[in-house]
């Protein structure tokens, strides 16, 4: 009985004895709840910044596209989808003009 008590209890184990541990997936150390919260918040802030930059570049590209499309009247600002549809139709019309000429 003493051998069973030592292996199942909190007693000292011999150096070569197998231990039961909770396995972690991935790399790194176990993280505290506060550290996980900080990491999640940091990742979210970075993701938001990337998305903001992506949208900024997309809007700049659409503004550039609007500047080369003929619109009437000139002060009308097309929406994003209108800009893309108009650009597609305009390119199609130009290519048809070239094909027929």
Coordinates of C-alpha atoms in Angstrom, one line a residue:
X1 CA 0.0 0.0 0.0
X2 CA 2.7 2.6 0.6
X3 CA 3.9 2.4 -3.0
X4 CA 0.3 3.1 -4.2
X5 CA 0.0 6.1 -1.9
X6 CA 3.3 7.6 -3.0
X7 CA 2.4 7.3 -6.8
X8 CA -1.1 8.7 -6.5
X9 CA -0.6 11.3 -3.8
X10 CA 1.5 14.4 -3.7
X11 CA 4.7 12.7 -2.6
X12 CA 8.0 13.0 -4.3
X13 CA 8.4 10.8 -7.4
X14 CA 11.6 9.2 -8.6
X15 CA 13.4 11.1 -11.4
X16 CA 12.6 8.5 -14.1
X17 CA 8.9 8.1 -13.3
X18 CA 6.4 9.3 -15.9
X19 CA 4.3 12.3 -14.9
X20 CA 0.9 13.2 -16.1
X21 CA 0.8 16.8 -17.4
X22 CA -1.7 18.8 -19.3
X23 CA -0.4 19.2 -22.8
X24 CA -0.4 22.6 -24.5
X25 CA -0.8 23.0 -28.2
X26 CA 1.4 25.4 -30.0
X27 CA 4.5 27.2 -28.8
X28 CA 5.3 29.3 -25.8
X29 CA 4.6 29.3 -22.1
X30 CA 1.3 29.1 -20.4
X31 CA -0.2 32.6 -20.3
X32 CA -2.2 34.3 -17.6
X33 CA -5.8 35.5 -18.2
X34 CA -4.6 39.2 -18.1
X35 CA -1.8 38.6 -20.6
X36 CA -4.2 36.8 -23.0
X37 CA -6.6 39.7 -22.8
X38 CA -3.8 42.2 -23.5
X39 CA -2.6 40.0 -26.5
X40 CA -6.2 39.8 -27.9
X41 CA -6.7 43.5 -27.6
X42 CA -3.3 44.2 -29.2
X43 CA -4.1 41.8 -32.1
X44 CA -7.5 43.4 -32.6
X45 CA -6.0 46.9 -32.6
X46 CA -3.5 45.8 -35.3
X47 CA -6.2 44.1 -37.3
X48 CA -8.3 47.3 -37.2
X49 CA -5.4 49.4 -38.4
X50 CA -4.8 47.0 -41.3
X51 CA -8.4 47.1 -42.3
X52 CA -8.5 50.9 -42.0
X53 CA -5.4 51.2 -44.2
X54 CA -6.9 48.7 -46.7
X55 CA -10.1 50.7 -47.0
X56 CA -8.1 54.0 -47.2
X57 CA -6.2 52.6 -50.2
X58 CA -9.3 51.1 -51.8
X59 CA -11.1 54.5 -51.5
X60 CA -8.1 56.3 -53.0
X61 CA -8.0 53.9 -55.9
X62 CA -11.8 54.4 -56.5
X63 CA -11.3 58.2 -56.4
X64 CA -8.6 57.9 -59.0
X65 CA -10.8 55.7 -61.2
X66 CA -13.7 58.2 -60.8
X67 CA -11.3 61.0 -62.0
X68 CA -10.8 59.3 -65.4
X69 CA -14.4 58.2 -66.1
X70 CA -16.6 60.6 -68.0
X71 CA -19.6 61.6 -65.8
X72 CA -22.4 64.1 -66.3
X73 CA -22.8 66.3 -64.5
X74 CA -19.2 66.7 -63.3
X75 CA -20.1 67.3 -59.7
X76 CA -21.8 63.9 -59.3
X77 CA -19.9 61.5 -57.2
X78 CA -20.6 57.9 -58.1
X79 CA -20.9 55.2 -55.4
X80 CA -18.3 52.4 -55.2
X81 CA -20.5 49.9 -57.0
X82 CA -21.6 52.5 -59.6
X83 CA -18.0 53.4 -60.2
X84 CA -17.1 49.8 -60.8
X85 CA -20.1 49.1 -63.1
X86 CA -19.5 52.3 -65.0
X87 CA -15.8 51.5 -65.5
X88 CA -16.7 48.0 -66.7
X89 CA -19.3 49.3 -69.2
X90 CA -17.0 52.1 -70.3
X91 CA -14.1 49.7 -71.0
X92 CA -16.5 47.4 -72.9
X93 CA -17.8 50.3 -75.0
X94 CA -14.3 51.4 -75.9
X95 CA -13.2 47.9 -76.8
X96 CA -16.3 47.5 -79.0
X97 CA -15.5 50.8 -80.7
X98 CA -12.0 49.6 -81.4
X99 CA -13.3 46.2 -82.7
X100 CA -15.8 47.9 -85.1
X101 CA -13.3 50.5 -86.4

